[in-house]
Coordinates of C-alpha atoms in Angstrom, one line a residue:
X1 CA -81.2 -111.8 53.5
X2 CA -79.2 -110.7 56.6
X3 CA -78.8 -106.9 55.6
X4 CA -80.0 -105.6 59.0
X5 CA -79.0 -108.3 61.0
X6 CA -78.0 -107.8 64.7
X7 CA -79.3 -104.5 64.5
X8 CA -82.0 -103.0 66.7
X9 CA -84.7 -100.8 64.5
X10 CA -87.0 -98.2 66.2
X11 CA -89.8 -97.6 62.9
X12 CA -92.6 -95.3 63.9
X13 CA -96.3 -95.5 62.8
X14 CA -95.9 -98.9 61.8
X15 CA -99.2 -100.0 62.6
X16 CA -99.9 -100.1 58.8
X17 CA -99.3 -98.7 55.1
X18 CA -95.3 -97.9 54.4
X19 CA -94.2 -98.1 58.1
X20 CA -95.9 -102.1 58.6
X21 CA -93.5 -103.1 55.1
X22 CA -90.6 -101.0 56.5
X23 CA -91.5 -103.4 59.2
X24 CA -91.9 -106.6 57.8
X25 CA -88.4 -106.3 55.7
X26 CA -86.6 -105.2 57.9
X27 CA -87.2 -108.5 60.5
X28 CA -86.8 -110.4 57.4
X29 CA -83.6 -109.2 57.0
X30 CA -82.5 -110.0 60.8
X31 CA -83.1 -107.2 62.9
X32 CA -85.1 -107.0 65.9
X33 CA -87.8 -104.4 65.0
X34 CA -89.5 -102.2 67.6
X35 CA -93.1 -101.0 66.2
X36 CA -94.9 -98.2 67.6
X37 CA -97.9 -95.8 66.6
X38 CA -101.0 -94.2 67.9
X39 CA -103.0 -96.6 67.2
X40 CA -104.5 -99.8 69.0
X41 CA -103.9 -102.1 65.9
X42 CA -99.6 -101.5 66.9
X43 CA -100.3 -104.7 69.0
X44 CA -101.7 -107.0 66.5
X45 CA -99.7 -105.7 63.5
X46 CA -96.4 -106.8 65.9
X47 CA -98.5 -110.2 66.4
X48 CA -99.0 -110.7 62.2
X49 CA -94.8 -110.2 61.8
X50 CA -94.4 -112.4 64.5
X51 CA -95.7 -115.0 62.5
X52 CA -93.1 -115.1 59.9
X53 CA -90.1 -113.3 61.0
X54 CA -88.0 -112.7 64.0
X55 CA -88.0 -110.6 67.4
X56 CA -90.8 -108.3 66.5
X57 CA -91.9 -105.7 69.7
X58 CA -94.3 -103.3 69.6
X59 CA -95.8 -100.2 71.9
X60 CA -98.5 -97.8 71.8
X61 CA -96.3 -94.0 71.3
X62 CA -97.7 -90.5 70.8
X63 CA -94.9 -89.3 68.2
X64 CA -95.4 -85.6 69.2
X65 CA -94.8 -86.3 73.4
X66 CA -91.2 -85.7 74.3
X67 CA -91.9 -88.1 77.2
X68 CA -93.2 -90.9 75.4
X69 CA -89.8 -90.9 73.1
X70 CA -87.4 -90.5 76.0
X71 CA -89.4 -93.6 77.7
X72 CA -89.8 -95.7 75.0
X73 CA -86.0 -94.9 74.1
X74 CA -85.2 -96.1 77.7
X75 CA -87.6 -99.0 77.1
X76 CA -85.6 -100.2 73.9
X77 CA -82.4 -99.7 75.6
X78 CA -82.8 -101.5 78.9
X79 CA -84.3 -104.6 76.7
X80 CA -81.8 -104.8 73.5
X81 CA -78.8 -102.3 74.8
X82 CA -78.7 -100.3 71.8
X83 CA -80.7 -98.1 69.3
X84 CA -79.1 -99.0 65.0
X85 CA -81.4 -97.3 63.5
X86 CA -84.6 -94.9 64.0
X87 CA -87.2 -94.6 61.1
X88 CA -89.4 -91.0 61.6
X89 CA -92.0 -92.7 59.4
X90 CA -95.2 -91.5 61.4
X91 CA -97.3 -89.0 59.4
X92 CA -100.4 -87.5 58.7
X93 CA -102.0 -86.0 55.8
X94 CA -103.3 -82.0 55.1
X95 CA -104.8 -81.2 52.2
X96 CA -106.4 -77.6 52.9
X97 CA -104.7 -74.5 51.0
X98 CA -103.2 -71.4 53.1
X99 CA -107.0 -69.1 53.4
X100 CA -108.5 -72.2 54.5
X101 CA -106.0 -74.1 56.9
X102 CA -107.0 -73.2 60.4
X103 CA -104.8 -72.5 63.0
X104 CA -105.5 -75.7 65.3
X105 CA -104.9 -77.7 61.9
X106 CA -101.2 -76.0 60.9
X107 CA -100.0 -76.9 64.4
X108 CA -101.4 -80.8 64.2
X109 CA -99.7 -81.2 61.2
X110 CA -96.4 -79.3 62.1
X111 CA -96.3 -81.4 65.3
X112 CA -97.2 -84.5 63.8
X113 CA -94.7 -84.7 61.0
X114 CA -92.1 -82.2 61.4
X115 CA -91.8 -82.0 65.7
X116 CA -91.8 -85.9 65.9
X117 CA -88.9 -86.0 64.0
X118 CA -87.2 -83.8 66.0
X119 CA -88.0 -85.4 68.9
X120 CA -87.1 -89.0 67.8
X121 CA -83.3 -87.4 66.9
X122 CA -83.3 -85.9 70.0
X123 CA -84.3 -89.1 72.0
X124 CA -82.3 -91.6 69.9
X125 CA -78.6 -90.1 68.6
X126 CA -77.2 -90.1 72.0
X127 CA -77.8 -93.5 72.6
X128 CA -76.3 -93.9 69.2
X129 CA -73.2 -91.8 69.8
X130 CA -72.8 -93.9 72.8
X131 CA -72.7 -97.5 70.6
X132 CA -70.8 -95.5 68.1
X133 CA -72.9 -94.8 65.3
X134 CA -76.5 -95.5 63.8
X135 CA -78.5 -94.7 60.9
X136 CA -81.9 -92.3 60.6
X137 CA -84.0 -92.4 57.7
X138 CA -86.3 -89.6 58.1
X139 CA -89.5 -90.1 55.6
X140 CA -90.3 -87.1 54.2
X141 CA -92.3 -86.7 51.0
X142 CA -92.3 -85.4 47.2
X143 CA -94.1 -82.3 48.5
X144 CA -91.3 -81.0 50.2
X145 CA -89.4 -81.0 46.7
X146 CA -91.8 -79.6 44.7
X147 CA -95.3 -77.7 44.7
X148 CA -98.9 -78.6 44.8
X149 CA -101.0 -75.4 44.8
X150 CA -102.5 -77.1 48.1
X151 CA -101.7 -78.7 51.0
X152 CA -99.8 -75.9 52.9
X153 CA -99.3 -77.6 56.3
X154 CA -98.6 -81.0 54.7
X155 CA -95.4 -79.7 52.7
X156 CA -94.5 -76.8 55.2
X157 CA -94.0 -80.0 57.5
X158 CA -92.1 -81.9 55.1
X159 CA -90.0 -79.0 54.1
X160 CA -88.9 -78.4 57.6
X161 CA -87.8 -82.7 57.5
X162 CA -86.2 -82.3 54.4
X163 CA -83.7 -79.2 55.8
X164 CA -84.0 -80.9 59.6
X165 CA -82.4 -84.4 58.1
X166 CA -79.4 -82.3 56.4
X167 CA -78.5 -80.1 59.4
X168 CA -78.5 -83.1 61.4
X169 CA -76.3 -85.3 58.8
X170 CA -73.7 -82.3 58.8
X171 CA -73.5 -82.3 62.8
X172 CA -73.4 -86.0 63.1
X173 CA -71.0 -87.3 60.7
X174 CA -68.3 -87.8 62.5
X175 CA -70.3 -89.4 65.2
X176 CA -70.7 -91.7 62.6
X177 CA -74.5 -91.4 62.3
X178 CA -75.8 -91.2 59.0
X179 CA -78.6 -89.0 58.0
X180 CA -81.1 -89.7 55.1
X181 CA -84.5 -88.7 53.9
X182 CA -87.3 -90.7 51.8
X183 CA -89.3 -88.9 49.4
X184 CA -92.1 -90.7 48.5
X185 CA -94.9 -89.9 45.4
X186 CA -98.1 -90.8 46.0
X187 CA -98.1 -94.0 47.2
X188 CA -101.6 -96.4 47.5
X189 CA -101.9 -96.4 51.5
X190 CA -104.7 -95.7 54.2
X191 CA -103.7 -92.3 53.5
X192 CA -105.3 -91.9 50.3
X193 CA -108.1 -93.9 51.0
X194 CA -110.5 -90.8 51.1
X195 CA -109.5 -89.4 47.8
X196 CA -111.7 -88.6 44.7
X197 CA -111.4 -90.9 41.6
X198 CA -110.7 -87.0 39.8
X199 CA -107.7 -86.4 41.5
X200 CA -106.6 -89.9 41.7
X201 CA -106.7 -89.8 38.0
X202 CA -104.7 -86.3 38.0
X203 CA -102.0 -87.8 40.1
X204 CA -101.6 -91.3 38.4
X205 CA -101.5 -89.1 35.0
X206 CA -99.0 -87.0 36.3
X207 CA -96.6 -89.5 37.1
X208 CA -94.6 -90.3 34.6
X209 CA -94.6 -94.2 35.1
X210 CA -98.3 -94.5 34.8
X211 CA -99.5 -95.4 38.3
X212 CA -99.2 -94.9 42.0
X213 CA -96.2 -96.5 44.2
X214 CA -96.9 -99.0 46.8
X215 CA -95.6 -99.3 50.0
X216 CA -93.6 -102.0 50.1
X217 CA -91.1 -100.2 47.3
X218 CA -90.8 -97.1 49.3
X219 CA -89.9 -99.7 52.4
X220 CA -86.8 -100.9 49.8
X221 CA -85.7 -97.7 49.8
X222 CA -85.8 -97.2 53.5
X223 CA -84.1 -100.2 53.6
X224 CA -81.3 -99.6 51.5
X225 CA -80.5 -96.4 53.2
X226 CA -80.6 -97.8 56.9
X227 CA -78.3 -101.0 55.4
X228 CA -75.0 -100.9 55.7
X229 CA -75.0 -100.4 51.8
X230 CA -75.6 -97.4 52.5
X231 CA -72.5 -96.4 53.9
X232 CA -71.0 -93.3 52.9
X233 CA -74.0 -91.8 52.1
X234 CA -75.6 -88.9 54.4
X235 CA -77.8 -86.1 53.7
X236 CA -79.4 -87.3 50.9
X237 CA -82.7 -87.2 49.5
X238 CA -84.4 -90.5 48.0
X239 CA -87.2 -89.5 45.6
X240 CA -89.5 -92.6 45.5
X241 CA -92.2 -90.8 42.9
X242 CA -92.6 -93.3 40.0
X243 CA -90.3 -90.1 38.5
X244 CA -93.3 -87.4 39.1
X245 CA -90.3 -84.9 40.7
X246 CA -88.3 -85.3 37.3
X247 CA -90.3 -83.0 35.1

Protein backbone atom coordinates (compact mmCIF):
# COMPACT_ATOMS: atom_id res chain seq x y z
CA UNK A 1 0.00 0.00 0.00
CA UNK A 2 1.30 3.55 -0.41
CA UNK A 3 2.87 3.10 -4.00
CA UNK A 4 1.09 6.14 -5.54
CA UNK A 5 0.77 8.11 -2.57
CA UNK A 6 0.74 11.94 -2.70
CA UNK A 7 0.46 11.74 -6.24
CA UNK A 8 -2.29 13.27 -8.42
CA UNK A 9 -3.59 10.67 -11.34
CA UNK A 10 -5.55 11.93 -14.36
CA UNK A 11 -7.03 8.08 -15.77
CA UNK A 12 -9.31 8.46 -18.77
CA UNK A 13 -12.46 6.41 -19.60
CA UNK A 14 -12.62 5.18 -16.23
CA UNK A 15 -16.26 4.97 -16.06
CA UNK A 16 -15.87 1.15 -16.22
CA UNK A 17 -13.83 -2.13 -17.47
CA UNK A 18 -9.71 -1.60 -17.20
CA UNK A 19 -9.87 2.15 -16.62
CA UNK A 20 -12.51 1.78 -13.22
CA UNK A 21 -9.63 -0.96 -11.69
CA UNK A 22 -6.82 1.38 -12.91
CA UNK A 23 -9.03 3.50 -10.79
CA UNK A 24 -9.76 1.74 -7.78
CA UNK A 25 -5.88 0.70 -7.16
CA UNK A 26 -4.57 3.35 -7.71
CA UNK A 27 -6.67 5.34 -4.69
CA UNK A 28 -5.91 2.36 -2.74
CA UNK A 29 -2.52 2.93 -3.03
CA UNK A 30 -2.81 6.80 -1.95
CA UNK A 31 -3.26 8.92 -4.70
CA UNK A 32 -5.88 11.29 -5.40
CA UNK A 33 -7.49 9.90 -8.68
CA UNK A 34 -9.30 12.10 -11.17
CA UNK A 35 -11.91 9.98 -13.36
CA UNK A 36 -13.23 11.09 -16.49
CA UNK A 37 -15.16 9.51 -19.58
CA UNK A 38 -17.96 10.15 -21.98
CA UNK A 39 -20.18 8.63 -20.20
CA UNK A 40 -22.87 9.64 -17.50
CA UNK A 41 -22.11 6.65 -15.16
CA UNK A 42 -18.26 8.84 -14.56
CA UNK A 43 -20.29 10.37 -11.63
CA UNK A 44 -21.43 7.33 -9.90
CA UNK A 45 -18.38 5.17 -10.66
CA UNK A 46 -16.36 8.16 -8.60
CA UNK A 47 -19.24 7.77 -5.93
CA UNK A 48 -18.62 3.59 -5.67
CA UNK A 49 -14.47 4.35 -4.99
CA UNK A 50 -15.48 6.89 -2.73
CA UNK A 51 -16.78 4.36 -0.60
CA UNK A 52 -13.64 2.57 0.08
CA UNK A 53 -10.69 4.61 -0.78
CA UNK A 54 -9.47 8.05 -0.73
CA UNK A 55 -9.89 11.54 -2.71
CA UNK A 56 -11.73 10.15 -5.65
CA UNK A 57 -12.97 13.16 -8.39
CA UNK A 58 -14.59 12.68 -11.40
CA UNK A 59 -15.79 14.73 -14.71
CA UNK A 60 -17.69 14.19 -17.67
CA UNK A 61 -14.59 14.71 -20.76
CA UNK A 62 -14.83 14.14 -24.56
CA UNK A 63 -11.21 12.53 -25.03
CA UNK A 64 -11.03 13.71 -28.68
CA UNK A 65 -11.81 17.84 -27.73
CA UNK A 66 -8.63 19.79 -27.31
CA UNK A 67 -10.72 22.06 -25.21
CA UNK A 68 -12.14 19.76 -22.87
CA UNK A 69 -8.34 18.50 -22.00
CA UNK A 70 -6.83 21.97 -21.72
CA UNK A 71 -9.92 22.75 -19.21
CA UNK A 72 -10.06 19.85 -17.28
CA UNK A 73 -6.13 20.08 -17.10
CA UNK A 74 -6.71 23.58 -15.66
CA UNK A 75 -9.42 22.07 -13.54
CA UNK A 76 -7.02 19.44 -11.87
CA UNK A 77 -4.36 22.02 -11.45
CA UNK A 78 -6.13 24.86 -9.80
CA UNK A 79 -7.73 22.02 -7.20
CA UNK A 80 -4.52 19.62 -6.45
CA UNK A 81 -1.48 21.97 -7.97
CA UNK A 82 -0.01 19.34 -9.96
CA UNK A 83 -0.60 16.58 -12.67
CA UNK A 84 1.86 12.84 -11.47
CA UNK A 85 0.61 10.91 -13.80
CA UNK A 86 -1.82 10.78 -16.98
CA UNK A 87 -3.40 7.35 -17.98
CA UNK A 88 -4.67 7.55 -22.08
CA UNK A 89 -6.81 4.61 -21.15
CA UNK A 90 -10.02 5.75 -23.16
CA UNK A 91 -10.83 3.51 -26.21
CA UNK A 92 -13.06 2.11 -28.48
CA UNK A 93 -13.34 -0.96 -30.37
CA UNK A 94 -13.33 -1.58 -34.59
CA UNK A 95 -13.70 -4.62 -35.84
CA UNK A 96 -14.41 -4.08 -39.75
CA UNK A 97 -11.55 -5.08 -42.29
CA UNK A 98 -10.04 -2.35 -44.84
CA UNK A 99 -12.98 -2.84 -48.11
CA UNK A 100 -15.49 -2.54 -45.43
CA UNK A 101 -14.32 0.20 -42.95
CA UNK A 102 -16.11 3.38 -43.94
CA UNK A 103 -14.58 6.61 -43.97
CA UNK A 104 -16.77 8.27 -41.07
CA UNK A 105 -15.73 4.99 -39.02
CA UNK A 106 -11.53 5.23 -39.70
CA UNK A 107 -11.64 8.77 -38.45
CA UNK A 108 -13.92 7.83 -35.05
CA UNK A 109 -11.52 5.39 -34.31
CA UNK A 110 -8.30 7.25 -35.23
CA UNK A 111 -9.65 10.15 -33.12
CA UNK A 112 -10.79 8.21 -30.39
CA UNK A 113 -7.80 6.15 -29.59
CA UNK A 114 -4.86 7.50 -31.24
CA UNK A 115 -5.77 11.69 -31.32
CA UNK A 116 -6.83 11.52 -27.48
CA UNK A 117 -3.59 10.46 -26.68
CA UNK A 118 -2.05 13.11 -28.31
CA UNK A 119 -4.07 15.52 -26.88
CA UNK A 120 -3.74 14.31 -23.25
CA UNK A 121 0.36 14.64 -23.78
CA UNK A 122 -0.13 17.81 -25.12
CA UNK A 123 -2.42 19.08 -22.24
CA UNK A 124 -0.62 17.35 -19.43
CA UNK A 125 3.61 17.26 -19.84
CA UNK A 126 3.88 20.96 -19.39
CA UNK A 127 2.31 20.96 -16.26
CA UNK A 128 4.59 18.08 -15.53
CA UNK A 129 7.83 19.72 -16.75
CA UNK A 130 6.75 22.54 -14.52
CA UNK A 131 6.54 20.06 -11.14
CA UNK A 132 9.59 18.35 -12.55
CA UNK A 133 8.60 15.17 -13.90
CA UNK A 134 5.52 12.73 -14.18
CA UNK A 135 4.76 9.45 -15.53
CA UNK A 136 2.25 8.51 -18.77
CA UNK A 137 1.11 5.10 -19.35
CA UNK A 138 -0.42 5.20 -22.62
CA UNK A 139 -2.75 1.87 -23.13
CA UNK A 140 -2.37 0.58 -26.29
CA UNK A 141 -3.15 -2.98 -27.24
CA UNK A 142 -1.79 -6.43 -28.62
CA UNK A 143 -2.99 -5.37 -32.04
CA UNK A 144 -0.61 -2.93 -32.45
CA UNK A 145 2.22 -5.73 -32.08
CA UNK A 146 0.84 -8.11 -34.07
CA UNK A 147 -1.84 -8.87 -36.89
CA UNK A 148 -5.45 -9.92 -36.92
CA UNK A 149 -6.61 -10.13 -40.61
CA UNK A 150 -9.33 -7.56 -39.30
CA UNK A 151 -9.89 -4.74 -37.43
CA UNK A 152 -7.94 -2.09 -39.64
CA UNK A 153 -8.89 1.11 -37.77
CA UNK A 154 -8.65 -0.53 -34.36
CA UNK A 155 -4.80 -1.52 -34.79
CA UNK A 156 -3.97 1.48 -37.29
CA UNK A 157 -4.91 3.43 -34.00
CA UNK A 158 -3.00 1.54 -31.66
CA UNK A 159 -0.03 1.39 -33.94
CA UNK A 160 0.13 5.07 -34.18
CA UNK A 161 0.11 4.92 -29.70
CA UNK A 162 2.64 2.41 -29.76
CA UNK A 163 5.24 4.72 -32.06
CA UNK A 164 3.50 8.16 -30.33
CA UNK A 165 4.50 6.81 -26.56
CA UNK A 166 8.32 6.20 -27.86
CA UNK A 167 8.84 9.48 -29.67
CA UNK A 168 7.49 11.14 -26.71
CA UNK A 169 9.71 8.98 -24.13
CA UNK A 170 12.85 10.02 -26.22
CA UNK A 171 11.87 13.90 -26.15
CA UNK A 172 10.99 13.85 -22.50
CA UNK A 173 13.55 12.10 -20.70
CA UNK A 174 15.38 14.47 -19.46
CA UNK A 175 12.39 16.38 -18.38
CA UNK A 176 12.16 13.52 -16.30
CA UNK A 177 8.85 12.21 -17.66
CA UNK A 178 8.61 8.77 -18.24
CA UNK A 179 6.92 7.21 -21.14
CA UNK A 180 5.24 3.75 -21.25
CA UNK A 181 2.66 1.76 -23.19
CA UNK A 182 0.23 -1.18 -22.05
CA UNK A 183 -0.50 -3.88 -24.30
CA UNK A 184 -3.23 -5.69 -23.40
CA UNK A 185 -4.77 -9.29 -24.96
CA UNK A 186 -8.16 -9.76 -24.93
CA UNK A 187 -9.32 -8.89 -21.83
CA UNK A 188 -13.18 -9.74 -20.47
CA UNK A 189 -14.65 -6.05 -20.47
CA UNK A 190 -17.77 -4.18 -21.80
CA UNK A 191 -15.84 -4.19 -24.84
CA UNK A 192 -16.32 -7.64 -25.78
CA UNK A 193 -19.59 -7.98 -24.61
CA UNK A 194 -21.07 -8.21 -28.15
CA UNK A 195 -18.80 -10.99 -29.34
CA UNK A 196 -19.78 -14.43 -30.76
CA UNK A 197 -19.19 -17.51 -28.53
CA UNK A 198 -17.02 -18.71 -32.15
CA UNK A 199 -14.57 -16.21 -31.92
CA UNK A 200 -14.50 -16.03 -28.17
CA UNK A 201 -13.47 -19.61 -28.44
CA UNK A 202 -10.81 -18.77 -31.25
CA UNK A 203 -9.27 -16.09 -29.07
CA UNK A 204 -9.28 -18.03 -25.62
CA UNK A 205 -7.69 -20.98 -27.75
CA UNK A 206 -5.22 -18.91 -29.06
CA UNK A 207 -3.89 -17.68 -25.99
CA UNK A 208 -1.44 -19.65 -24.72
CA UNK A 209 -2.63 -19.51 -21.01
CA UNK A 210 -6.03 -20.90 -21.73
CA UNK A 211 -8.31 -17.94 -21.13
CA UNK A 212 -8.98 -14.26 -21.41
CA UNK A 213 -7.23 -11.52 -18.97
CA UNK A 214 -9.28 -9.44 -16.68
CA UNK A 215 -9.07 -6.05 -16.01
CA UNK A 216 -7.95 -5.63 -12.90
CA UNK A 217 -4.37 -7.49 -14.03
CA UNK A 218 -3.91 -5.19 -16.86
CA UNK A 219 -4.60 -2.25 -14.01
CA UNK A 220 -1.31 -3.96 -12.10
CA UNK A 221 0.54 -3.44 -14.84
CA UNK A 222 -0.49 0.18 -15.35
CA UNK A 223 0.21 0.43 -11.94
CA UNK A 224 3.58 -0.73 -11.82
CA UNK A 225 4.62 1.35 -14.64
CA UNK A 226 3.15 4.78 -13.24
CA UNK A 227 4.89 3.63 -9.57
CA UNK A 228 7.85 4.86 -8.84
CA UNK A 229 9.11 1.12 -9.41
CA UNK A 230 9.10 1.96 -12.45
CA UNK A 231 11.82 4.27 -12.45
CA UNK A 232 14.28 4.01 -15.13
CA UNK A 233 12.15 2.59 -17.33
CA UNK A 234 10.73 4.64 -20.52
CA UNK A 235 9.58 3.67 -23.85
CA UNK A 236 8.63 0.39 -23.17
CA UNK A 237 6.02 -1.83 -24.21
CA UNK A 238 3.98 -4.02 -21.48
CA UNK A 239 2.38 -7.00 -23.33
CA UNK A 240 -0.52 -8.04 -20.96
CA UNK A 241 -1.77 -11.11 -23.40
CA UNK A 242 -1.93 -14.19 -21.18
CA UNK A 243 1.46 -14.67 -23.73
CA UNK A 244 -0.83 -14.67 -27.12
CA UNK A 245 2.12 -12.09 -28.62
CA UNK A 246 4.84 -14.86 -27.84
CA UNK A 247 4.20 -17.22 -30.66
Amino acid sequence: MGRLMGKVAWITGAARGQGFEEARLFAQEGACVVMTDIIDGITQAAEQLRETTGEVFAFRQDVTSEVEWRCGAEEIIQRYGRIDILVNNAGVTSRTGIVATTNEEWQRVMDVNAKSVWLGMKSVIPHMQAAGGGAIVNVSSIYALVGSGASAAYQASKAAVHLLTKTAAVEYARSNIRVNSVHPGIIETPMIADMDEQRYQILTEGTPMGRLGQAVEVASGVLFLASDEASYITGAELAIDGGYTAR
